[in-house]
Short mmCIF file of C-alpha atoms and ligand atoms in Angstrom, two decimals:
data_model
loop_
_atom_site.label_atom_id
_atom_site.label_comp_id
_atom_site.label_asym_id
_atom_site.label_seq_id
_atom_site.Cartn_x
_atom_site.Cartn_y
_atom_site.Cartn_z
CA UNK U 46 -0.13 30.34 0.58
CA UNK U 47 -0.40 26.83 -0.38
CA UNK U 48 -1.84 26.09 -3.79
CA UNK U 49 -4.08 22.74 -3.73
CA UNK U 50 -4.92 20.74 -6.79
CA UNK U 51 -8.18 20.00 -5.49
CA UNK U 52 -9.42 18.57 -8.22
CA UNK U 53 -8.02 15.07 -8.16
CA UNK U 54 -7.40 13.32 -4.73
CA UNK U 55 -3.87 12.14 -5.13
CA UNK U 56 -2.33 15.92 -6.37
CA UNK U 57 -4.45 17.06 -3.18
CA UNK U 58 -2.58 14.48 -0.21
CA UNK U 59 0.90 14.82 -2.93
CA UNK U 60 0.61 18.97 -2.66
CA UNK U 61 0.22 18.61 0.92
CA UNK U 62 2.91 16.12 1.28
CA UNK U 63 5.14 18.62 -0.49
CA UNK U 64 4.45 20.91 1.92
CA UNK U 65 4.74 19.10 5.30
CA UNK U 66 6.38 16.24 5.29
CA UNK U 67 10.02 15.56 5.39
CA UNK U 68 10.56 11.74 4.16
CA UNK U 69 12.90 8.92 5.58
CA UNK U 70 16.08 8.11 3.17
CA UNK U 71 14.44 10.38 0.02
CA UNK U 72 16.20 12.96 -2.10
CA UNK U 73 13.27 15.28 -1.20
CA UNK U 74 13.67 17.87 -3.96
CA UNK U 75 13.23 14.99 -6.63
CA UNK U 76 10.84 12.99 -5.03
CA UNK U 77 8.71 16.73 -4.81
CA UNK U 78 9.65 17.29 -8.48
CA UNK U 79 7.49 13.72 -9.14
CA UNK U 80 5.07 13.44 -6.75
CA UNK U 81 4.94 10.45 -3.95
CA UNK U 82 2.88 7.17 -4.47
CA UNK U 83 -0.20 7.64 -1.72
CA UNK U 84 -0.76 4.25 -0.16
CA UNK U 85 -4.37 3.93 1.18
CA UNK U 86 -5.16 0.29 1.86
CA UNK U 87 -4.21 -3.31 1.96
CA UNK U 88 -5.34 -6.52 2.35
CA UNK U 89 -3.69 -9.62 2.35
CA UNK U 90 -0.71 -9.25 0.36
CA UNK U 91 -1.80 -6.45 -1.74
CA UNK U 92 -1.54 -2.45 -1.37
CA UNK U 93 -3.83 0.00 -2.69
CA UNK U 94 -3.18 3.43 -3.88
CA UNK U 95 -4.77 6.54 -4.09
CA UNK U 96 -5.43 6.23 -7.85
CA UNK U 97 -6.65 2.81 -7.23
CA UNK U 98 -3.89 0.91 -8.80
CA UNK U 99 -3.43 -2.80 -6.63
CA UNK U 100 -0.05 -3.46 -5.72
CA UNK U 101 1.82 -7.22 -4.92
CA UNK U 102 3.92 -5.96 -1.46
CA UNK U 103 6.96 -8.05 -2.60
CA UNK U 104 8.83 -6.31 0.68
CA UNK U 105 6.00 -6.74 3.00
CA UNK U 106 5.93 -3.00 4.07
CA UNK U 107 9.90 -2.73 4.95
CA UNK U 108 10.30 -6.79 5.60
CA UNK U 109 8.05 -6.64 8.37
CA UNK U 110 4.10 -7.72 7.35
CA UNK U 111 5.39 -11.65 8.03
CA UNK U 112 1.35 -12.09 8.85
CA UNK U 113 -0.35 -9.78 5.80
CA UNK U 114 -2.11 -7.18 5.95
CA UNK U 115 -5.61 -6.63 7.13
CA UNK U 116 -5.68 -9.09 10.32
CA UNK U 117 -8.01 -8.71 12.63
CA UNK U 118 -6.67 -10.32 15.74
CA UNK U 119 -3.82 -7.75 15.68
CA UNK U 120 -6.55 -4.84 15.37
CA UNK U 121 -8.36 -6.42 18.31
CA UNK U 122 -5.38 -7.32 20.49
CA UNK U 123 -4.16 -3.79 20.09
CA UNK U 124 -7.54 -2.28 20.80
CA UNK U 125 -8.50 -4.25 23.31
CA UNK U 126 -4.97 -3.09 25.81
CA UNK U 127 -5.53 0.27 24.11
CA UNK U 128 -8.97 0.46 26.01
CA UNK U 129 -7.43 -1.22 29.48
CA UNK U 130 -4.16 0.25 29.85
CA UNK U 131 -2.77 2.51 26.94
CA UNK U 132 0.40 3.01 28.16
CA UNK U 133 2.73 2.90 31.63
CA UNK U 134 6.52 2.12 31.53
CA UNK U 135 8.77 -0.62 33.04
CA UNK U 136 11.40 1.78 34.58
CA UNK U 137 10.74 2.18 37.80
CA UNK U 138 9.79 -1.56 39.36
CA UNK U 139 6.39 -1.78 37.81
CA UNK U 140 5.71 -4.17 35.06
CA UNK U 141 2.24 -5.30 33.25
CA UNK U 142 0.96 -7.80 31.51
CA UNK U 143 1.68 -7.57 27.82
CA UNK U 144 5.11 -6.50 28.41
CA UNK U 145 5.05 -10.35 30.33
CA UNK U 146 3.51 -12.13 28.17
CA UNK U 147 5.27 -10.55 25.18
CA UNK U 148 8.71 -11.61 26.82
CA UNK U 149 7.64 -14.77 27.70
CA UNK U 150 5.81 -15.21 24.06
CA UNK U 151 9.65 -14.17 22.90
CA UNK U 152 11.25 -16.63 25.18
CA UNK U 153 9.68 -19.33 24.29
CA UNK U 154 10.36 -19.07 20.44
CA UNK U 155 13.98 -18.33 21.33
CA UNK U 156 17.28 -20.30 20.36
CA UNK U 157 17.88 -22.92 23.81
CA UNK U 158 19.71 -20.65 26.51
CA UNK U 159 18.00 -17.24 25.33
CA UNK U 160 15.23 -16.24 27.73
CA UNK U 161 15.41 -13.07 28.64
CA UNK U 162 14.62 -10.21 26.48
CA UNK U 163 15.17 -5.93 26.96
CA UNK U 164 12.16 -4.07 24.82
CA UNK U 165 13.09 -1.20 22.59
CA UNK U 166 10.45 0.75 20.32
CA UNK U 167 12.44 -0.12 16.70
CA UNK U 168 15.62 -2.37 15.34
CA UNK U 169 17.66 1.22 15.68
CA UNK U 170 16.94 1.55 19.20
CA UNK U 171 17.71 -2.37 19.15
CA UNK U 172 21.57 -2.01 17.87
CA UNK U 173 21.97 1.54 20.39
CA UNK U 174 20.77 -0.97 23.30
CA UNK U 175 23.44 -3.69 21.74
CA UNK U 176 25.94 -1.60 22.18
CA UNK U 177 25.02 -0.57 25.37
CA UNK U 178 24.88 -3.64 26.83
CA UNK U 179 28.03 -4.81 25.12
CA UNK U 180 30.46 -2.41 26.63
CA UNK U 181 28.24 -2.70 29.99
CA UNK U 182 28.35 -6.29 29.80
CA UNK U 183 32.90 -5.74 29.47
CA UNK U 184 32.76 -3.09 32.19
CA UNK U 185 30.83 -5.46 34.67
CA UNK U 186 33.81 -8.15 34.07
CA UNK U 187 36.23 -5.91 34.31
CA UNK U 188 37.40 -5.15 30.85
CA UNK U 189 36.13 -2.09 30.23
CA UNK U 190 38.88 -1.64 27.04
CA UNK U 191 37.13 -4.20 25.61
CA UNK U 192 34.88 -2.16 23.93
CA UNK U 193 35.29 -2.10 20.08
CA UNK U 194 32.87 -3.19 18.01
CA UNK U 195 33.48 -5.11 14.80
CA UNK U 196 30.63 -4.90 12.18
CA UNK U 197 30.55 -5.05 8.14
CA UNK U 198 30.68 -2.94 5.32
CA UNK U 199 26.92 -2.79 3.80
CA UNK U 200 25.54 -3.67 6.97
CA UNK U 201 22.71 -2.00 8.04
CA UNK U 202 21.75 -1.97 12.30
CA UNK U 203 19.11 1.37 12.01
CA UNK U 204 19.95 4.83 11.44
CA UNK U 205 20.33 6.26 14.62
CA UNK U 206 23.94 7.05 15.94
CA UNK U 207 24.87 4.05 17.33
CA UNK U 208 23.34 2.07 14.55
CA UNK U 209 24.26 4.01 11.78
CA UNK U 210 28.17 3.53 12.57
CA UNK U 211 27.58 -0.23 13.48
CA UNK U 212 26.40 -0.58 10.01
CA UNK U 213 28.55 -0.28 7.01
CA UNK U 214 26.74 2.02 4.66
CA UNK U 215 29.26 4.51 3.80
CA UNK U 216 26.77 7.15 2.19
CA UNK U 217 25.46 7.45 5.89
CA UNK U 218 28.60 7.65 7.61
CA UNK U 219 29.77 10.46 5.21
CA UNK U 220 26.77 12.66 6.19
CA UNK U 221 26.82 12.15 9.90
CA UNK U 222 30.56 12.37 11.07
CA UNK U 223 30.37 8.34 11.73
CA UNK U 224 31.14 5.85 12.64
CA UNK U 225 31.76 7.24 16.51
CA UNK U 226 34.78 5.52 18.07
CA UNK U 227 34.99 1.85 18.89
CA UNK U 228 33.73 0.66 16.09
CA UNK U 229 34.99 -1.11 13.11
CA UNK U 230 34.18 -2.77 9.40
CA UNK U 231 35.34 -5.93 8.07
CA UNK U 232 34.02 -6.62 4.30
CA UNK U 233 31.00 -8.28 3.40
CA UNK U 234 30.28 -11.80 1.83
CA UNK U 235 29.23 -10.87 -1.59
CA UNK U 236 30.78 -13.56 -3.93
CA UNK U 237 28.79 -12.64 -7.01
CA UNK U 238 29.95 -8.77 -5.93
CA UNK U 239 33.32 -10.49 -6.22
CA UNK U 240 35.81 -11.48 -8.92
CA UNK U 241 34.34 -15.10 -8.45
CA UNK U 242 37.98 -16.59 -8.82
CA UNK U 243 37.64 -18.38 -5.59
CA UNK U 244 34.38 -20.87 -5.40
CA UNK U 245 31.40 -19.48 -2.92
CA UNK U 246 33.20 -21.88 -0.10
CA UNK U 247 36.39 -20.77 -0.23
CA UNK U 248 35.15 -17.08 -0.36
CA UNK U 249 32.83 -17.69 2.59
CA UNK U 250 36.16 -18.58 4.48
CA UNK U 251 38.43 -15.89 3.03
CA UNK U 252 35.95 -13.41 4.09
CA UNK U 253 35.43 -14.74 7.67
CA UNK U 254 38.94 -14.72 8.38
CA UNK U 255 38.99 -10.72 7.77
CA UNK U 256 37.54 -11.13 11.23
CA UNK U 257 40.12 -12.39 12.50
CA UNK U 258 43.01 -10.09 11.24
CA UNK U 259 40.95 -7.15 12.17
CA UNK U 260 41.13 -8.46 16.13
CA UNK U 261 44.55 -8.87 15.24
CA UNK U 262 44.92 -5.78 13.78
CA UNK U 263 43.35 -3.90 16.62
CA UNK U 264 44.08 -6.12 19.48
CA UNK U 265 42.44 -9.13 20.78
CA UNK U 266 42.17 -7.26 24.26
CA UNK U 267 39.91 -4.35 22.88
CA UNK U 268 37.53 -6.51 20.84
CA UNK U 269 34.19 -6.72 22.64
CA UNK U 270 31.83 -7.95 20.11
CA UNK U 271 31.35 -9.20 16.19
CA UNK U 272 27.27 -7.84 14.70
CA UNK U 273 26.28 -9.17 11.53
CA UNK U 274 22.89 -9.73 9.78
CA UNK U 275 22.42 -13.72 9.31
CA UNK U 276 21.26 -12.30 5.65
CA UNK U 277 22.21 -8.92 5.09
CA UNK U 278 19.30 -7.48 4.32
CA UNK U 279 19.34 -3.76 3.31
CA UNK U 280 22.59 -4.30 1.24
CA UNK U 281 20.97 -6.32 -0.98
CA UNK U 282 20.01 -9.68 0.31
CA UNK U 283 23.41 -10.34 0.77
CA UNK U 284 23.54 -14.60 1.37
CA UNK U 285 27.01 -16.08 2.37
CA UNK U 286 28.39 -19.13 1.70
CA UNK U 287 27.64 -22.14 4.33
CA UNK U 288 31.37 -21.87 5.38
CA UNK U 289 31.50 -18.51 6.25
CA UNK U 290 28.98 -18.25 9.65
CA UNK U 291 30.65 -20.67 10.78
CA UNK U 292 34.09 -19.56 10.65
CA UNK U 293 32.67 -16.32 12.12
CA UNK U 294 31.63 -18.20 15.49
CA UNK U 295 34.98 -20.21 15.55
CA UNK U 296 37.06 -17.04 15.75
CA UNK U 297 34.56 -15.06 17.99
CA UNK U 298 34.87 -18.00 20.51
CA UNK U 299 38.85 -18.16 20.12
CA UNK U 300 39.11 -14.57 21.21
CA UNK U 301 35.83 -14.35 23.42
CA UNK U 302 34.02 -11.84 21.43
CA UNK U 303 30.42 -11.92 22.33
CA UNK U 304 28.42 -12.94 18.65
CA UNK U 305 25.66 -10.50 18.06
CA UNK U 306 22.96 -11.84 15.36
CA UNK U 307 20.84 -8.89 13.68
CA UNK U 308 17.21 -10.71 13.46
CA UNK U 309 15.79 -7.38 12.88
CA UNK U 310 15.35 -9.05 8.99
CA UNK U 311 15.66 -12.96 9.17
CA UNK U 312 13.75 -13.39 12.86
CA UNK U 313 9.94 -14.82 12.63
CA UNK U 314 10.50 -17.41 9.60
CA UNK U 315 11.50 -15.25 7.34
CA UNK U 316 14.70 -17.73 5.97
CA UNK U 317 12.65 -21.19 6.81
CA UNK U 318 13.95 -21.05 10.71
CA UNK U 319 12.43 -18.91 14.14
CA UNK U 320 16.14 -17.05 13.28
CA UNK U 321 18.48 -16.30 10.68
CA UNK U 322 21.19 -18.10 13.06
CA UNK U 323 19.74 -21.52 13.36
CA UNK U 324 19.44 -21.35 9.11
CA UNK U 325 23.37 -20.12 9.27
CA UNK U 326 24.05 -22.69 12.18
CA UNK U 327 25.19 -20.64 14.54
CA UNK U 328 24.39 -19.58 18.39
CA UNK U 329 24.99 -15.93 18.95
CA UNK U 330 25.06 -14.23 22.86
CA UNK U 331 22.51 -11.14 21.50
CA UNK U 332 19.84 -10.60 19.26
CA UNK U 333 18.60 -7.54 17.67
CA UNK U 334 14.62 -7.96 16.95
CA UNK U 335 11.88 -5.62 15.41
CA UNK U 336 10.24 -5.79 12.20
CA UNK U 337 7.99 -9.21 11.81
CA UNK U 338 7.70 -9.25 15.81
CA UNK U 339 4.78 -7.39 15.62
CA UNK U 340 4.19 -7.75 11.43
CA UNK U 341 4.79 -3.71 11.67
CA UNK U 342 1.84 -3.57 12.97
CA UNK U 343 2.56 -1.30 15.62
CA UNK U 344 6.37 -0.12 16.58
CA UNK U 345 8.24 -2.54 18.77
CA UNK U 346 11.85 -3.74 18.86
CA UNK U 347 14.01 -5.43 21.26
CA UNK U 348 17.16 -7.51 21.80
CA UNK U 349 17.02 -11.36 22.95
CA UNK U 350 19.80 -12.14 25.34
CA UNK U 351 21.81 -15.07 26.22
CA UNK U 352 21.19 -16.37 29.98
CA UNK U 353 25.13 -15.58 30.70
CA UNK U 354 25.57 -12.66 29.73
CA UNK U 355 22.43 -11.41 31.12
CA UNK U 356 23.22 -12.62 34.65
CA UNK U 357 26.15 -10.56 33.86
CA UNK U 358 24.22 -7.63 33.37
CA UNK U 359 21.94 -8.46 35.72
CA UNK U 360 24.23 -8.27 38.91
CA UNK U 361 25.91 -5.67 37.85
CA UNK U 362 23.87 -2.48 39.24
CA UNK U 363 21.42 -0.36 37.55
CA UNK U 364 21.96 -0.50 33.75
CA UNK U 365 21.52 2.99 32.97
CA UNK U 366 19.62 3.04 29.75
CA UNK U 367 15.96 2.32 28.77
CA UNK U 368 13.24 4.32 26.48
CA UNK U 369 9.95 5.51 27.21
CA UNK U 370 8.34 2.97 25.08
CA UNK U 371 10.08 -0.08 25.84
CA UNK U 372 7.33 -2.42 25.80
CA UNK U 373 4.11 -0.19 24.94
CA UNK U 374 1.80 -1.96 26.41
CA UNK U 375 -0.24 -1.92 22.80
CA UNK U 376 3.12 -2.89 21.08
CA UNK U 377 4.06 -6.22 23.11
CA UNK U 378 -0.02 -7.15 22.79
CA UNK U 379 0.38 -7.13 19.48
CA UNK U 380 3.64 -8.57 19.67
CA UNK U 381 1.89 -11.96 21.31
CA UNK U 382 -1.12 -11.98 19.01
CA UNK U 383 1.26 -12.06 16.40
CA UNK U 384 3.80 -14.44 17.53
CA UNK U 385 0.55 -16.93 18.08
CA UNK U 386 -0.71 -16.52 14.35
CA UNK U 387 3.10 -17.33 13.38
CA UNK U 388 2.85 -20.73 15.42
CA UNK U 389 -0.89 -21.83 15.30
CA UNK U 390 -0.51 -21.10 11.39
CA UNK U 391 2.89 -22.68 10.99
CA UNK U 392 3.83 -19.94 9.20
CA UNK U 393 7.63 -20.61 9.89
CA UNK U 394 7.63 -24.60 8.74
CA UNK U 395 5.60 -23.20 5.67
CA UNK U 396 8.23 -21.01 4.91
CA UNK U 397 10.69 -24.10 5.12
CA UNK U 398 8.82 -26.87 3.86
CA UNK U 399 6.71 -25.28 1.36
CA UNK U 400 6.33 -21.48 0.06
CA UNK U 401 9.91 -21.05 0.40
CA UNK U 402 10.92 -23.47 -2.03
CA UNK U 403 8.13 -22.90 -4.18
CA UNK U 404 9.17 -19.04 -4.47
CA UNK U 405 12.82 -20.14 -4.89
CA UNK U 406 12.14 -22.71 -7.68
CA UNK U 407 9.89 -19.62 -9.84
CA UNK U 408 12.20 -16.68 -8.65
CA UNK U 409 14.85 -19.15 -10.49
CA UNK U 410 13.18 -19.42 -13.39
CA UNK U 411 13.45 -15.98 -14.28
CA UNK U 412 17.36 -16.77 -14.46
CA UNK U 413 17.41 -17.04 -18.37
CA UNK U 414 16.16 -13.38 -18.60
CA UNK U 415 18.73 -11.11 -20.41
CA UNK U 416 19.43 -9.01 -17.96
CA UNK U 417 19.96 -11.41 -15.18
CA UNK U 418 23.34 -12.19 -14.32
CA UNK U 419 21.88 -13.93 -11.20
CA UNK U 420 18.98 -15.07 -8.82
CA UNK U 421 19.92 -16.08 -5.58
CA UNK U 422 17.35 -16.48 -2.49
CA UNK U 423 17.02 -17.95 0.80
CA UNK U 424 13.15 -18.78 2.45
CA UNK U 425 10.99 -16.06 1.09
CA UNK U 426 13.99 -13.77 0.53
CA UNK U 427 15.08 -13.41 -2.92
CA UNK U 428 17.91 -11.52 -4.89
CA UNK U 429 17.93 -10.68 -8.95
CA UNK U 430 21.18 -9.23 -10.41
CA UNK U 431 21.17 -6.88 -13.17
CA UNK U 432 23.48 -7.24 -15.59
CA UNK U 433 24.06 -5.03 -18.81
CA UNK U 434 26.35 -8.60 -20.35
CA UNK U 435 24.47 -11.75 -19.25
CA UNK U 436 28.02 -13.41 -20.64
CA UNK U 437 30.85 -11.84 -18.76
CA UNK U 438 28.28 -10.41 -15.93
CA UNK U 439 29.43 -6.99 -16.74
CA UNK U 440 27.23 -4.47 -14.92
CA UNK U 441 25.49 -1.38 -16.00
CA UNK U 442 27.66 2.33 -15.84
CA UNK U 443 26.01 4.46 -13.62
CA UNK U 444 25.13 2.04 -10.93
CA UNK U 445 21.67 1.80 -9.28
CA UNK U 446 19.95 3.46 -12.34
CA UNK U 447 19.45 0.27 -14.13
CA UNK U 448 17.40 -0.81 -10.32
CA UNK U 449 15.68 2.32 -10.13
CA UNK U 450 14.76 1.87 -13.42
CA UNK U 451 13.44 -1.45 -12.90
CA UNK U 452 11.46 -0.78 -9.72
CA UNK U 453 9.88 2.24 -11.77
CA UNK U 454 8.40 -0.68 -14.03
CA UNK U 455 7.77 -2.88 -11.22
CA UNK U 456 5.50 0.06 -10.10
CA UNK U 457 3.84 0.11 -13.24
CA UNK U 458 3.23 -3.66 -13.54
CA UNK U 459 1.76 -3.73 -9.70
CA UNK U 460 4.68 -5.06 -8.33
CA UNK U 461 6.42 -3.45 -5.40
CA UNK U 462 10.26 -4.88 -5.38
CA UNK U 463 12.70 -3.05 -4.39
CA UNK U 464 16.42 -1.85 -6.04
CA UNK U 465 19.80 -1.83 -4.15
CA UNK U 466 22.05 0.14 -6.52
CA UNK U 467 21.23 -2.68 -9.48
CA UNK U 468 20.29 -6.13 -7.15
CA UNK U 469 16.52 -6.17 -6.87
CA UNK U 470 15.24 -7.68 -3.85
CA UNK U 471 12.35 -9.36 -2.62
CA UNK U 472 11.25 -10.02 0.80
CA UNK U 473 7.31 -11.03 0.82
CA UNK U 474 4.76 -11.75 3.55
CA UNK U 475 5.45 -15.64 4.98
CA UNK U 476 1.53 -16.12 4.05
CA UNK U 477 2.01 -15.68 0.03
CA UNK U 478 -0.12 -17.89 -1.81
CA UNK U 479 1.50 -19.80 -4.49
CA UNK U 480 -0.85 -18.16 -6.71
CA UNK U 481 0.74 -15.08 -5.72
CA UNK U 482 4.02 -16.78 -5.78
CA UNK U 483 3.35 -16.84 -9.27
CA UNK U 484 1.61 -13.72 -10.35
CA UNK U 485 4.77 -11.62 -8.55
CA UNK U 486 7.48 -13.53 -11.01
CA UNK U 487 4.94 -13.03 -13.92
CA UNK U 488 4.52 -9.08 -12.67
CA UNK U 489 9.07 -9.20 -12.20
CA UNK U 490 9.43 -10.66 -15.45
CA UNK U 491 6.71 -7.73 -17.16
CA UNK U 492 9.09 -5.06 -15.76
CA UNK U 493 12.46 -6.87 -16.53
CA UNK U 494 11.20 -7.21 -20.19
CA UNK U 495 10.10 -3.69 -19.81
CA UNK U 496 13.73 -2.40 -18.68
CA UNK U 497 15.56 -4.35 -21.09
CA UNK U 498 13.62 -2.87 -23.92
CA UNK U 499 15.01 0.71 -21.96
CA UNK U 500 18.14 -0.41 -22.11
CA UNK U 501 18.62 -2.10 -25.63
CA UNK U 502 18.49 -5.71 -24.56
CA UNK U 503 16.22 -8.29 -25.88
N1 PXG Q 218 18.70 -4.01 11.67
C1 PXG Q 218 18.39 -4.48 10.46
C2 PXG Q 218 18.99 -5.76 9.99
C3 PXG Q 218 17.49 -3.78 9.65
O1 PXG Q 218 17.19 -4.25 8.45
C4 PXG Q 218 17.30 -2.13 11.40
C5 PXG Q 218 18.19 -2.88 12.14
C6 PXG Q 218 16.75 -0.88 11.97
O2 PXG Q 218 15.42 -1.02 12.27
P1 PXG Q 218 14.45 0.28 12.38
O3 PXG Q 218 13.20 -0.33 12.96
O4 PXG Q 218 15.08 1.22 13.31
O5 PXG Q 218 14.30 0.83 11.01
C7 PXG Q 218 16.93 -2.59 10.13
C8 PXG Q 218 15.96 -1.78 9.33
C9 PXG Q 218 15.62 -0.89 3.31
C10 PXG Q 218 15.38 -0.58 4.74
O6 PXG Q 218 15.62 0.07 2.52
C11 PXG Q 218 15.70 -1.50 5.69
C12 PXG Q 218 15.50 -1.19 7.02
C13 PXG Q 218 14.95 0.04 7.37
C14 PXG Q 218 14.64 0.97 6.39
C15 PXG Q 218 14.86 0.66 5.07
O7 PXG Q 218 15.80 -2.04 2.93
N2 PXG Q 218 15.89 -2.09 7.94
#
């Protein structure tokens, strides 16, 4: 029988946790040792928990509040087609109205030549329909042994099956038997994870050419398709060099691989442009897209495809492969609302004109901290290196207990920022105030002191 700690609200809904409820990507027997954080409001940019303490969201939820918490016209949109028409699907020749004016809301934000878009219920289900459509899209031409995909190690496309192995997180693979077959990993474009000999350009090119000797490697003729995230997001705000996007679409156009761009992060403003691509420069054939399409509001994914290859697709039979909720009727309504606050409120040419470089120029400034070997950001994504030798940039033994270290004081300052192995990362809603801005690198720069002190520096 369950025992209850009645007494105090937060042991009650932590017991009960405990007992019930298996968590996403959590060592559960440590995390039930401590106790989880209950989250029970928000507003704005800030969280509440269940003991009252106010939280800065410097992740907006998992990257995806773009619009903050607590707006109405999301509540109301989704209400309002809650109390029409709840739910029917798009399978079988039917359509209905938000799932229209969702795609068309979609369309119309779009790189040029990208109009047509296939709705999915999360990025996961996103990077299963990309590679779907990939090999479908080979098959219809003809080439059905074109079907490898390349991808890159630290990716991350989701954590279903097909997602999972297109990313590069090696942890996952090792629990799941993945990758599955047809898929590949090239390395990643992490010059400060590098021996720095070679400046960022020339490291943005060495690592784009892995692309190509991987085609090489595995045959030109069996290479369907290249994924990458403009800004890897997941593997710790990964940012490449300018020269290295570009070299990526060179060599996918020599050898006709189709250029998928994972916007499931860097869509909706979030580096200063509608998509990661435009800020890289490039023009990719698919996108991946969930997250800040609907602010997280409700669940909702899909993947944005190029006018070619979807007339491909499109005369090429039935393409057998859908999911009950691609486009929730509630989802895309929200979807719209929220892709109208994004352009009546500018929020993307704030993001490049004004908070972005605001939040860059004060992220920077906590570069002369001890323990920061360095700060690198893009928009309103941001990057802090721990280092245990701000000199040399030697890093800590025992990697990523340094970050979890830091994001425990984070916690304790009212910061949420989150730690990939020792790079903490920052990804906060497009409408932070400067204010805010400026109270979350006051709140960093609490906990950094606060870790140093734990770690004998400064
Ligand atoms: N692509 C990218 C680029 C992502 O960041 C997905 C696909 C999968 O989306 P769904 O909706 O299926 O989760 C993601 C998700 C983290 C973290 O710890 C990041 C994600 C998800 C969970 C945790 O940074 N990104």
């Amino acid at each position: 029988m369950l025992q209850l700690a009645t007494n105090n609200e937060t042991g009650y809904w932590q017991d009960l946790d405990r007992a019930h409820h298996l968590h996403p990507f959590t060592d559960t027997a440590a995390l039930n040792r401590k106790g989880s954080r209950i989250i029970t409001d928000a507003k704005g940019v800030y969280l509440w928990d269940s003991d009252g303490q106010r939280l800065l969201d410097g992740m907006a939820g998992l990257w995806c509040v773009a619009v903050g918490y607590g707006r109405q016209e999301l509540v109301d949109a989704a209400t309002r087609q809650m109390t029409r028409l709840p739910f029917y699907n798009t399978f079988f020749q039917t359509s209905h109205v938000p799932a229209i004016e969702a795609a068309r809301a979609i369309a119309e934000v779009a790189p040029e030549g990208m109009r047509r878009v296939f709705f999915t219920g999360s990025g996961s289900e996103s990077n299963d329909t990309v590679l779907r459509m990939v090999r479908h899209y080979w098959a219809q031409r003809g080439l059905p042994h074109r079907n490898v995909i390349i991808g890159r190690v630290n990716g991350y496309h989701g954590s279903t099956v097909a997602g999972a192995s297109l990313g590069g997180m090696k942890p996952m693979h090792a629990q799941g038997g993945l990758p599955i077959p047809g898929v590949a990993h090239i390395g990643q474009p992490y010059w400060f994870g590098s021996d720095r000999s070679l400046t960022p350009e020339e490291f943005g090119l060495r690592s784009a050419r892995e692309l190509e000797a991987k085609i090489l490697e595995l045959g030109p003729d069996r290479v369907a398709a290249f994924i990458g995230e403009p800004v890897q997001g997941a593997g710790g705000v990964i940012i490449p060099p300018s020269t290295y996007w570009p070299e990526i679409q060179r060599i996918c156009r020599k050898y006709g691989l189709l250029l998928v761009s994972d916007e499931v992060i860097c869509g909706f403003g979030r580096t200063g442009s509608w998509w990661g691509c435009q800020t890289m420069g490039v023009a990719p054939d698919l996108m991946p897209i969930a997250k800040a399409l609907t602010s997280g509001y409700l669940p909702l994914g899909g993947v944005i495809v190029r006018d070619e290859i979807a007339e491909v697709l499109e005369t090429g039979g039935e393409f057998f492969h859908g999911f009950t909720y691609s486009g929730h009727p509630a989802s895309c309504a929200v979807a719209a609302a929220n892709i109208k606050i994004i352009k009546e409120e500018r929020l993307v040419e704030r993001v490049r004109d004004r908070i972005g470089p605001y939040f860059q120029e004060k992220l920077r400034t906590l570069g002369d901290h001890p323990l920061v070997g360095e700060v690198r950001g893009i928009g309103l994504l941001g990057a802090i290196e721990l280092v245990k030798d701000k000199a040399t940039l030697e890093r800590f033994p025992n990697e990523g207990e340094t970050g979890l270290l830091c994001r425990e004081h984070c916690f304790r300052s009212g910061l949420v920022m989150r730690a990939v192995r020792d790079t903490m990362i920052l990804s906060p809603p497009l409408v932070i105030s400067e204010a805010e801005v400026d109270e979350l690198v006051t709140l960093a720069r609490r906990a950094l002191d606060a870790t140093a002190k734990e770690r004998g520096l400064g």
